């Protein structure tokens, strides 16, 4: 039908007098940063295992840290992030429990010492 217009193309049409060879050429290169590998907390887990292994939480943290390192080597960053996060929270829990135990022991020793000292003076 003569009344219908053709739809416009999704790009700008070059005028007839301009040829492609005369236009400047450009190339766009997208540089993508490689993803930052997640932390596996392996060294922290080793120290927790050696010095703060309450209820084997340090050993469990070490197991998850090694799993995280394995996932990272395979390129599975989401799995590595998950295992590393678990190792981190196990380390934190183990150290908090150890600090509480040390505070309780020091308090009990201080109270016993104070009691012994006060009973000697009487």
CSV table of N, CA, C and O in Angstrom, one decimal:
chain,number,residue,atom,x,y,z
A,1,UNK,N,0.9,-1.2,0.0
A,1,UNK,CA,0.0,0.0,0.0
A,1,UNK,C,0.9,1.2,0.0
A,1,UNK,O,1.9,1.3,0.7
A,2,UNK,N,0.5,2.3,-0.8
A,2,UNK,CA,1.4,3.4,-0.9
A,2,UNK,C,1.4,4.3,0.3
A,2,UNK,O,2.3,5.0,0.6
A,3,UNK,N,0.4,4.2,1.2
A,3,UNK,CA,0.4,5.0,2.4
A,3,UNK,C,1.3,4.6,3.5
A,3,UNK,O,1.6,5.3,4.5
A,4,UNK,N,1.7,3.3,3.5
A,4,UNK,CA,2.6,2.8,4.6
A,4,UNK,C,4.0,3.1,4.4
A,4,UNK,O,4.6,3.0,3.3
A,5,UNK,N,4.6,3.6,5.5
A,5,UNK,CA,6.1,3.9,5.4
A,5,UNK,C,6.9,2.7,5.8
A,5,UNK,O,6.4,1.9,6.7
A,6,UNK,N,8.1,2.6,5.3
A,6,UNK,CA,9.0,1.5,5.7
A,6,UNK,C,9.5,1.8,7.1
A,6,UNK,O,9.8,3.0,7.4
A,7,UNK,N,9.6,0.8,8.0
A,7,UNK,CA,10.2,1.2,9.3
A,7,UNK,C,11.7,1.6,9.2
A,7,UNK,O,12.4,1.1,8.3
A,8,UNK,N,12.1,2.5,10.1
A,8,UNK,CA,13.5,2.9,10.0
A,8,UNK,C,14.4,1.9,10.5
A,8,UNK,O,14.1,1.1,11.5
A,9,UNK,N,15.6,1.7,9.9
A,9,UNK,CA,16.6,0.7,10.4
A,9,UNK,C,17.1,1.2,11.8
A,9,UNK,O,17.1,2.4,12.1
A,10,UNK,N,17.6,0.2,12.6
A,10,UNK,CA,18.1,0.6,14.0
A,10,UNK,C,19.4,1.3,14.0
A,10,UNK,O,20.1,1.3,15.0
A,11,UNK,N,19.9,1.8,12.9
A,11,UNK,CA,21.2,2.4,12.8
A,11,UNK,C,21.0,3.7,11.9
A,11,UNK,O,20.1,3.8,11.2
A,12,UNK,N,22.0,4.5,12.0
A,12,UNK,CA,22.0,5.7,11.1
A,12,UNK,C,22.4,5.4,9.7
A,12,UNK,O,23.5,4.8,9.6
A,13,UNK,N,21.7,5.7,8.7
A,13,UNK,CA,22.0,5.4,7.4
A,13,UNK,C,23.0,6.4,6.9
A,13,UNK,O,22.8,7.6,7.1
A,14,UNK,N,24.1,5.9,6.2
A,14,UNK,CA,25.1,6.9,5.7
A,14,UNK,C,24.5,7.5,4.4
A,14,UNK,O,23.8,6.9,3.6
A,15,UNK,N,24.8,8.8,4.3
A,15,UNK,CA,24.4,9.5,3.1
A,15,UNK,C,25.1,8.8,1.9
A,15,UNK,O,26.2,8.2,2.0
A,16,UNK,N,24.5,8.9,0.7
A,16,UNK,CA,25.0,8.2,-0.5
A,16,UNK,C,26.4,8.7,-0.9
A,16,UNK,O,27.2,8.0,-1.4
A,17,UNK,N,26.7,10.0,-0.6
A,17,UNK,CA,28.0,10.5,-1.0
A,17,UNK,C,29.2,10.1,-0.1
A,17,UNK,O,30.3,10.4,-0.4
A,18,UNK,N,28.9,9.5,1.0
A,18,UNK,CA,30.0,9.1,2.0
A,18,UNK,C,30.2,7.6,1.8
A,18,UNK,O,29.3,6.8,1.9
A,19,UNK,N,31.5,7.2,1.7
A,19,UNK,CA,31.8,5.8,1.6
A,19,UNK,C,32.4,5.4,2.9
A,19,UNK,O,33.0,6.1,3.6
A,20,UNK,N,32.4,4.1,3.2
A,20,UNK,CA,32.9,3.5,4.4
A,20,UNK,C,34.4,3.7,4.5
A,20,UNK,O,35.0,3.8,5.6
A,21,UNK,N,35.1,3.6,3.3
A,21,UNK,CA,36.6,3.7,3.3
A,21,UNK,C,37.1,5.1,3.8
A,21,UNK,O,38.2,5.2,4.3
A,22,UNK,N,36.3,6.1,3.7
A,22,UNK,CA,36.7,7.5,4.0
A,22,UNK,C,36.5,7.7,5.5
A,22,UNK,O,37.1,8.6,6.1
A,23,UNK,N,35.7,6.9,6.2
A,23,UNK,CA,35.5,7.1,7.6
A,23,UNK,C,36.6,6.6,8.5
A,23,UNK,O,37.3,5.6,8.1
A,24,UNK,N,36.9,7.3,9.6
A,24,UNK,CA,38.0,6.8,10.5
A,24,UNK,C,37.6,5.5,11.2
A,24,UNK,O,36.4,5.3,11.5
A,25,UNK,N,38.6,4.7,11.3
A,25,UNK,CA,38.3,3.4,12.0
A,25,UNK,C,38.7,3.4,13.4
A,25,UNK,O,39.7,4.0,13.8
A,26,UNK,N,37.9,2.8,14.3
A,26,UNK,CA,38.3,2.8,15.7
A,26,UNK,C,38.0,1.4,16.2
A,26,UNK,O,37.1,0.7,15.7
A,27,UNK,N,38.7,1.0,17.2
A,27,UNK,CA,38.5,-0.3,17.8
A,27,UNK,C,38.3,-0.1,19.3
A,27,UNK,O,39.0,0.7,19.9
A,28,UNK,N,37.3,-0.7,19.9
A,28,UNK,CA,37.1,-0.6,21.3
A,28,UNK,C,37.5,-1.9,22.0
A,28,UNK,O,37.1,-3.0,21.6
A,29,UNK,N,38.4,-1.7,23.0
A,29,UNK,CA,38.9,-2.9,23.7
A,29,UNK,C,38.4,-2.7,25.1
A,29,UNK,O,38.7,-1.7,25.8
A,30,UNK,N,37.7,-3.7,25.6
A,30,UNK,CA,37.2,-3.7,27.0
A,30,UNK,C,38.2,-4.5,27.9
A,30,UNK,O,38.4,-5.7,27.6
A,31,UNK,N,38.8,-3.8,28.8
A,31,UNK,CA,39.7,-4.5,29.7
A,31,UNK,C,38.9,-4.8,31.0
A,31,UNK,O,38.4,-4.0,31.7
A,32,UNK,N,38.9,-6.1,31.3
A,32,UNK,CA,38.1,-6.5,32.4
A,32,UNK,C,39.1,-7.0,33.5
A,32,UNK,O,40.0,-7.8,33.3
A,33,UNK,N,38.9,-6.4,34.7
A,33,UNK,CA,39.8,-6.8,35.8
A,33,UNK,C,39.5,-8.3,36.2
A,33,UNK,O,38.4,-8.7,36.3
A,34,UNK,N,40.6,-9.0,36.4
A,34,UNK,CA,40.4,-10.4,36.9
A,34,UNK,C,39.8,-10.3,38.3
A,34,UNK,O,40.1,-9.5,39.1
A,35,UNK,N,38.9,-11.3,38.6
A,35,UNK,CA,38.3,-11.2,39.9
A,35,UNK,C,39.3,-11.4,41.0
A,35,UNK,O,40.3,-12.2,40.8
A,36,UNK,N,39.1,-10.7,42.1
A,36,UNK,CA,40.1,-10.9,43.2
A,36,UNK,C,39.8,-12.2,43.9
A,36,UNK,O,38.7,-12.5,44.3
A,37,UNK,N,40.9,-13.0,44.0
A,37,UNK,CA,40.7,-14.3,44.6
A,37,UNK,C,40.3,-14.2,46.1
A,37,UNK,O,40.8,-13.3,46.8
A,38,UNK,N,39.3,-15.0,46.6
A,38,UNK,CA,38.9,-14.8,48.0
A,38,UNK,C,40.0,-15.3,48.9
A,38,UNK,O,40.8,-16.1,48.6
A,39,UNK,N,39.9,-14.8,50.2
A,39,UNK,CA,40.9,-15.3,51.2
A,39,UNK,C,40.5,-16.6,51.7
A,39,UNK,O,39.3,-16.9,51.9
A,40,UNK,N,41.5,-17.5,52.0
A,40,UNK,CA,41.2,-18.8,52.5
A,40,UNK,C,41.5,-18.9,54.0
A,40,UNK,O,41.1,-19.9,54.6
A,41,UNK,N,42.2,-18.0,54.6
A,41,UNK,CA,42.4,-17.9,56.0
A,41,UNK,C,43.2,-19.1,56.5
A,41,UNK,O,43.0,-19.6,57.6
A,42,UNK,N,44.1,-19.7,55.6
A,42,UNK,CA,44.8,-20.9,56.0
A,42,UNK,C,45.8,-20.6,57.1
A,42,UNK,O,45.9,-21.4,58.1
A,43,UNK,N,46.6,-19.6,57.1
A,43,UNK,CA,47.6,-19.3,58.1
A,43,UNK,C,46.9,-19.1,59.5
A,43,UNK,O,47.3,-19.7,60.5
A,44,UNK,N,45.8,-18.3,59.5
A,44,UNK,CA,45.1,-18.1,60.7
A,44,UNK,C,44.5,-19.4,61.3
A,44,UNK,O,44.6,-19.6,62.5
A,45,UNK,N,44.1,-20.3,60.4
A,45,UNK,CA,43.5,-21.6,60.8
A,45,UNK,C,44.6,-22.4,61.4
A,45,UNK,O,44.4,-23.2,62.4
A,46,UNK,N,45.8,-22.4,60.9
A,46,UNK,CA,46.9,-23.2,61.4
A,46,UNK,C,47.2,-22.7,62.8
A,46,UNK,O,47.4,-23.5,63.8
A,47,UNK,N,47.3,-21.3,63.0
A,47,UNK,CA,47.6,-20.8,64.4
A,47,UNK,C,46.4,-21.2,65.3
A,47,UNK,O,46.7,-21.5,66.5
A,48,UNK,N,45.2,-21.1,64.9
A,48,UNK,CA,44.1,-21.5,65.7
A,48,UNK,C,44.2,-23.0,66.1
A,48,UNK,O,43.9,-23.4,67.3
A,49,UNK,N,44.6,-23.8,65.2
A,49,UNK,CA,44.7,-25.2,65.4
A,49,UNK,C,45.8,-25.5,66.5
A,49,UNK,O,45.7,-26.3,67.4
A,50,UNK,N,46.9,-24.8,66.3
A,50,UNK,CA,48.1,-25.0,67.2
A,50,UNK,C,47.8,-24.4,68.6
A,50,UNK,O,48.2,-24.9,69.6
A,51,UNK,N,47.2,-23.2,68.7
A,51,UNK,CA,47.2,-22.4,69.9
A,51,UNK,C,45.8,-22.2,70.5
A,51,UNK,O,45.7,-21.7,71.6
A,52,UNK,N,44.7,-22.5,69.8
A,52,UNK,CA,43.4,-22.3,70.3
A,52,UNK,C,42.4,-23.3,69.8
A,52,UNK,O,41.3,-22.9,69.3
A,53,UNK,N,42.7,-24.6,69.9
A,53,UNK,CA,41.9,-25.6,69.3
A,53,UNK,C,40.8,-26.1,70.3
A,53,UNK,O,40.7,-27.3,70.6
A,54,UNK,N,40.0,-25.2,70.7
A,54,UNK,CA,38.9,-25.5,71.7
A,54,UNK,C,37.9,-26.4,70.9
A,54,UNK,O,37.3,-26.0,69.9
A,55,UNK,N,37.6,-27.5,71.5
A,55,UNK,CA,36.6,-28.5,70.9
A,55,UNK,C,36.9,-28.7,69.4
A,55,UNK,O,35.9,-28.9,68.6
A,56,UNK,N,38.1,-28.8,69.0
A,56,UNK,CA,38.5,-29.0,67.6
A,56,UNK,C,38.0,-28.0,66.6
A,56,UNK,O,38.0,-28.2,65.4
A,57,UNK,N,37.6,-26.8,67.1
A,57,UNK,CA,37.2,-25.7,66.2
A,57,UNK,C,38.3,-25.3,65.3
A,57,UNK,O,38.1,-25.0,64.1
A,58,UNK,N,39.5,-25.3,65.9
A,58,UNK,CA,40.7,-24.9,65.0
A,58,UNK,C,41.0,-25.9,63.9
A,58,UNK,O,41.3,-25.5,62.8
A,59,UNK,N,40.9,-27.1,64.3
A,59,UNK,CA,41.1,-28.2,63.3
A,59,UNK,C,40.0,-28.1,62.2
A,59,UNK,O,40.3,-28.3,61.0
A,60,UNK,N,38.8,-27.9,62.6
A,60,UNK,CA,37.7,-27.7,61.6
A,60,UNK,C,37.9,-26.5,60.7
A,60,UNK,O,37.7,-26.6,59.5
A,61,UNK,N,38.4,-25.4,61.3
A,61,UNK,CA,38.7,-24.2,60.5
A,61,UNK,C,39.8,-24.5,59.5
A,61,UNK,O,39.7,-24.1,58.4
A,62,UNK,N,40.8,-25.3,59.9
A,62,UNK,CA,41.9,-25.7,59.0
A,62,UNK,C,41.3,-26.5,57.9
A,62,UNK,O,41.8,-26.3,56.7
A,63,UNK,N,40.4,-27.5,58.2
A,63,UNK,CA,39.9,-28.3,57.1
A,63,UNK,C,39.1,-27.4,56.1
A,63,UNK,O,39.3,-27.5,54.9
A,64,UNK,N,38.3,-26.4,56.6
A,64,UNK,CA,37.6,-25.6,55.6
A,64,UNK,C,38.6,-24.6,54.9
A,64,UNK,O,38.3,-24.3,53.7
A,65,UNK,N,39.6,-24.2,55.5
A,65,UNK,CA,40.6,-23.3,54.9
A,65,UNK,C,41.3,-24.1,53.7
A,65,UNK,O,41.5,-23.6,52.6
A,66,UNK,N,41.6,-25.4,53.9
A,66,UNK,CA,42.3,-26.2,52.9
A,66,UNK,C,41.3,-26.4,51.7
A,66,UNK,O,41.6,-26.3,50.6
A,67,UNK,N,40.0,-26.7,52.1
A,67,UNK,CA,39.0,-26.8,51.0
A,67,UNK,C,38.9,-25.5,50.2
A,67,UNK,O,38.7,-25.5,49.0
A,68,UNK,N,38.9,-24.4,50.9
A,68,UNK,CA,38.8,-23.1,50.2
A,68,UNK,C,40.0,-22.9,49.3
A,68,UNK,O,39.9,-22.5,48.2
A,69,UNK,N,41.2,-23.3,49.7
A,69,UNK,CA,42.4,-23.2,48.9
A,69,UNK,C,42.3,-24.1,47.7
A,69,UNK,O,42.6,-23.7,46.6
A,70,UNK,N,41.7,-25.3,47.9
A,70,UNK,CA,41.6,-26.2,46.7
A,70,UNK,C,40.6,-25.6,45.7
A,70,UNK,O,40.8,-25.7,44.5
A,71,UNK,N,39.5,-25.1,46.2
A,71,UNK,CA,38.5,-24.5,45.3
A,71,UNK,C,39.1,-23.3,44.5
A,71,UNK,O,38.8,-23.1,43.4
A,72,UNK,N,39.9,-22.5,45.2
A,72,UNK,CA,40.6,-21.3,44.6
A,72,UNK,C,41.5,-21.8,43.5
A,72,UNK,O,41.5,-21.1,42.4
A,73,UNK,N,42.2,-22.8,43.7
A,73,UNK,CA,43.2,-23.3,42.7
A,73,UNK,C,42.4,-23.8,41.5
A,73,UNK,O,42.8,-23.6,40.3
A,74,UNK,N,41.2,-24.4,41.7
A,74,UNK,CA,40.4,-24.9,40.6
A,74,UNK,C,39.7,-23.7,39.9
A,74,UNK,O,39.0,-24.0,38.9
A,75,UNK,N,39.7,-22.5,40.4
A,75,UNK,CA,39.0,-21.4,39.8
A,75,UNK,C,37.6,-21.2,40.2
A,75,UNK,O,36.9,-20.3,39.7
A,76,UNK,N,37.1,-22.0,41.2
A,76,UNK,CA,35.7,-21.9,41.7
A,76,UNK,C,35.7,-20.9,42.9
A,76,UNK,O,35.8,-21.2,44.0
A,77,UNK,N,35.6,-19.6,42.5
A,77,UNK,CA,35.8,-18.5,43.5
A,77,UNK,C,34.6,-18.5,44.4
A,77,UNK,O,34.7,-18.1,45.6
A,78,UNK,N,33.4,-18.8,44.0
A,78,UNK,CA,32.2,-18.8,44.9
A,78,UNK,C,32.3,-19.9,45.9
A,78,UNK,O,32.1,-19.7,47.1
A,79,UNK,N,32.8,-21.1,45.5
A,79,UNK,CA,33.0,-22.2,46.5
A,79,UNK,C,34.1,-21.8,47.5
A,79,UNK,O,34.0,-22.1,48.7
A,80,UNK,N,35.2,-21.2,46.9
A,80,UNK,CA,36.3,-20.8,47.8
A,80,UNK,C,35.9,-19.8,48.8
A,80,UNK,O,36.3,-19.8,50.0
A,81,UNK,N,35.0,-18.8,48.3
A,81,UNK,CA,34.6,-17.8,49.2
A,81,UNK,C,33.7,-18.4,50.4
A,81,UNK,O,33.8,-18.0,51.5
A,82,UNK,N,32.9,-19.3,50.0
A,82,UNK,CA,32.0,-20.0,51.0
A,82,UNK,C,32.8,-20.7,52.1
A,82,UNK,O,32.6,-20.6,53.3
A,83,UNK,N,33.8,-21.6,51.6
A,83,UNK,CA,34.6,-22.3,52.5
A,83,UNK,C,35.5,-21.4,53.4
A,83,UNK,O,35.7,-21.6,54.6
A,84,UNK,N,36.0,-20.3,52.7
A,84,UNK,CA,36.9,-19.4,53.4
A,84,UNK,C,36.1,-18.6,54.5
A,84,UNK,O,36.6,-18.4,55.6
A,85,UNK,N,34.8,-18.3,54.2
A,85,UNK,CA,34.0,-17.6,55.2
A,85,UNK,C,33.7,-18.5,56.4
A,85,UNK,O,33.8,-18.1,57.5
A,86,UNK,N,33.4,-19.8,56.1
A,86,UNK,CA,33.2,-20.7,57.2
A,86,UNK,C,34.5,-20.9,58.1
A,86,UNK,O,34.4,-20.9,59.3
A,87,UNK,N,35.6,-21.0,57.4
A,87,UNK,CA,36.9,-21.0,58.2
A,87,UNK,C,37.1,-19.8,59.1
A,87,UNK,O,37.5,-19.9,60.2
A,88,UNK,N,36.8,-18.6,58.5
A,88,UNK,CA,36.9,-17.4,59.2
A,88,UNK,C,36.0,-17.4,60.5
A,88,UNK,O,36.5,-17.1,61.6
A,89,UNK,N,34.8,-17.8,60.3
A,89,UNK,CA,33.8,-17.7,61.5
A,89,UNK,C,34.2,-18.8,62.5
A,89,UNK,O,34.0,-18.6,63.7
A,90,UNK,N,34.7,-19.9,62.1
A,90,UNK,CA,35.2,-21.0,63.0
A,90,UNK,C,36.4,-20.4,63.8
A,90,UNK,O,36.5,-20.7,65.0
A,91,UNK,N,37.3,-19.8,63.1
A,91,UNK,CA,38.5,-19.2,63.8
A,91,UNK,C,38.0,-18.1,64.8
A,91,UNK,O,38.5,-18.1,66.0
A,92,UNK,N,37.1,-17.3,64.4
A,92,UNK,CA,36.6,-16.2,65.4
A,92,UNK,C,36.0,-16.9,66.6
A,92,UNK,O,36.3,-16.5,67.7
A,93,UNK,N,35.1,-17.9,66.4
A,93,UNK,CA,34.5,-18.5,67.5
A,93,UNK,C,35.5,-19.2,68.4
A,93,UNK,O,35.4,-19.1,69.6
A,94,UNK,N,36.5,-19.9,67.8
A,94,UNK,CA,37.5,-20.5,68.7
A,94,UNK,C,38.2,-19.5,69.5
A,94,UNK,O,38.5,-19.8,70.7
A,95,UNK,N,38.6,-18.4,68.9
A,95,UNK,CA,39.4,-17.4,69.7
A,95,UNK,C,38.6,-16.7,70.7
A,95,UNK,O,39.0,-16.4,71.8
A,96,UNK,N,37.3,-16.4,70.4
A,96,UNK,CA,36.4,-15.8,71.4
A,96,UNK,C,36.3,-16.7,72.6
A,96,UNK,O,36.4,-16.3,73.8
A,97,UNK,N,36.0,-18.0,72.4
A,97,UNK,CA,35.9,-19.0,73.5
A,97,UNK,C,37.2,-19.1,74.3
A,97,UNK,O,37.2,-19.1,75.5
A,98,UNK,N,38.3,-19.1,73.6
A,98,UNK,CA,39.6,-19.1,74.3
A,98,UNK,C,39.8,-17.9,75.1
A,98,UNK,O,40.4,-18.0,76.3
A,99,UNK,N,39.5,-16.7,74.7
A,99,UNK,CA,39.7,-15.5,75.4
A,99,UNK,C,38.8,-15.6,76.7
A,99,UNK,O,39.2,-15.2,77.8
A,100,UNK,N,37.5,-16.0,76.5
A,100,UNK,CA,36.6,-16.2,77.7
A,100,UNK,C,37.2,-17.1,78.7
A,100,UNK,O,37.2,-16.9,79.9
A,101,UNK,N,37.7,-18.3,78.2
A,101,UNK,CA,38.3,-19.2,79.2
A,101,UNK,C,39.5,-18.6,79.9
A,101,UNK,O,39.6,-18.8,81.1
A,102,UNK,N,40.4,-17.9,79.2
A,102,UNK,CA,41.5,-17.3,79.9
A,102,UNK,C,41.0,-16.3,80.9
A,102,UNK,O,41.6,-16.2,82.0
A,103,UNK,N,40.0,-15.5,80.6
A,103,UNK,CA,39.5,-14.5,81.5
A,103,UNK,C,39.0,-15.2,82.8
A,103,UNK,O,39.2,-14.8,83.9
A,104,UNK,N,38.2,-16.3,82.6
A,104,UNK,CA,37.7,-17.0,83.7
A,104,UNK,C,38.8,-17.6,84.6
A,104,UNK,O,38.7,-17.5,85.8
A,105,UNK,N,39.8,-18.2,83.9
A,105,UNK,CA,40.9,-18.8,84.7
A,105,UNK,C,41.6,-17.7,85.5
A,105,UNK,O,41.9,-17.9,86.7
A,106,UNK,N,41.9,-16.6,84.9
A,106,UNK,CA,42.7,-15.5,85.5
A,106,UNK,C,41.8,-15.0,86.7
A,106,UNK,O,42.4,-14.7,87.8
A,107,UNK,N,40.5,-14.8,86.5
A,107,UNK,CA,39.6,-14.3,87.6
A,107,UNK,C,39.6,-15.3,88.7
A,107,UNK,O,39.7,-14.9,89.9
A,108,UNK,N,39.5,-16.6,88.4
A,108,UNK,CA,39.4,-17.6,89.5
A,108,UNK,C,40.7,-17.6,90.3
A,108,UNK,O,40.7,-17.6,91.5
A,109,UNK,N,41.9,-17.6,89.6
A,109,UNK,CA,43.2,-17.6,90.2
A,109,UNK,C,43.3,-16.3,91.1
A,109,UNK,O,43.8,-16.4,92.2
A,110,UNK,N,42.9,-15.2,90.6
A,110,UNK,CA,43.0,-13.9,91.3
A,110,UNK,C,42.1,-14.0,92.6
A,110,UNK,O,42.5,-13.5,93.7
A,111,UNK,N,40.9,-14.6,92.5
A,111,UNK,CA,40.0,-14.7,93.6
A,111,UNK,C,40.6,-15.6,94.7
A,111,UNK,O,40.5,-15.4,95.9
A,112,UNK,N,41.1,-16.7,94.2
A,112,UNK,CA,41.8,-17.7,95.1
A,112,UNK,C,42.9,-17.0,95.8
A,112,UNK,O,43.1,-17.1,97.0
A,113,UNK,N,43.8,-16.3,95.0
A,113,UNK,CA,44.9,-15.7,95.6
A,113,UNK,C,44.5,-14.6,96.6
A,113,UNK,O,45.0,-14.5,97.7
A,114,UNK,N,43.5,-13.8,96.3
A,114,UNK,CA,43.0,-12.8,97.2
A,114,UNK,C,42.4,-13.5,98.5
A,114,UNK,O,42.6,-13.0,99.6
A,115,UNK,N,41.7,-14.6,98.3
A,115,UNK,CA,41.1,-15.3,99.5
A,115,UNK,C,42.2,-15.8,100.3
A,115,UNK,O,42.1,-15.8,101.6
A,116,UNK,N,43.2,-16.4,99.7
A,116,UNK,CA,44.4,-17.0,100.5
A,116,UNK,C,45.1,-15.9,101.3
A,116,UNK,O,45.4,-16.0,102.4
A,117,UNK,N,45.3,-14.7,100.6
A,117,UNK,CA,46.0,-13.6,101.2
A,117,UNK,C,45.2,-13.1,102.4
A,117,UNK,O,45.7,-12.8,103.4
A,118,UNK,N,43.9,-12.9,102.2
A,118,UNK,CA,43.1,-12.3,103.3
A,118,UNK,C,43.0,-13.3,104.5
A,118,UNK,O,42.9,-12.9,105.6
A,119,UNK,N,43.0,-14.6,104.2
A,119,UNK,CA,42.9,-15.6,105.3
A,119,UNK,C,44.2,-15.7,106.1
A,119,UNK,O,44.2,-16.0,107.3
A,120,UNK,N,45.3,-15.4,105.4
A,120,UNK,CA,46.6,-15.4,106.1
A,120,UNK,C,46.7,-14.2,107.1
A,120,UNK,O,47.2,-14.3,108.2
A,121,UNK,N,46.2,-13.0,106.7
A,121,UNK,CA,46.3,-11.9,107.5
A,121,UNK,C,45.4,-11.9,108.8
A,121,UNK,O,45.6,-11.3,109.7
A,122,UNK,N,44.3,-12.7,108.7
A,122,UNK,CA,43.4,-12.8,109.9
A,122,UNK,C,44.0,-13.6,110.9
A,122,UNK,O,44.2,-14.5,111.3
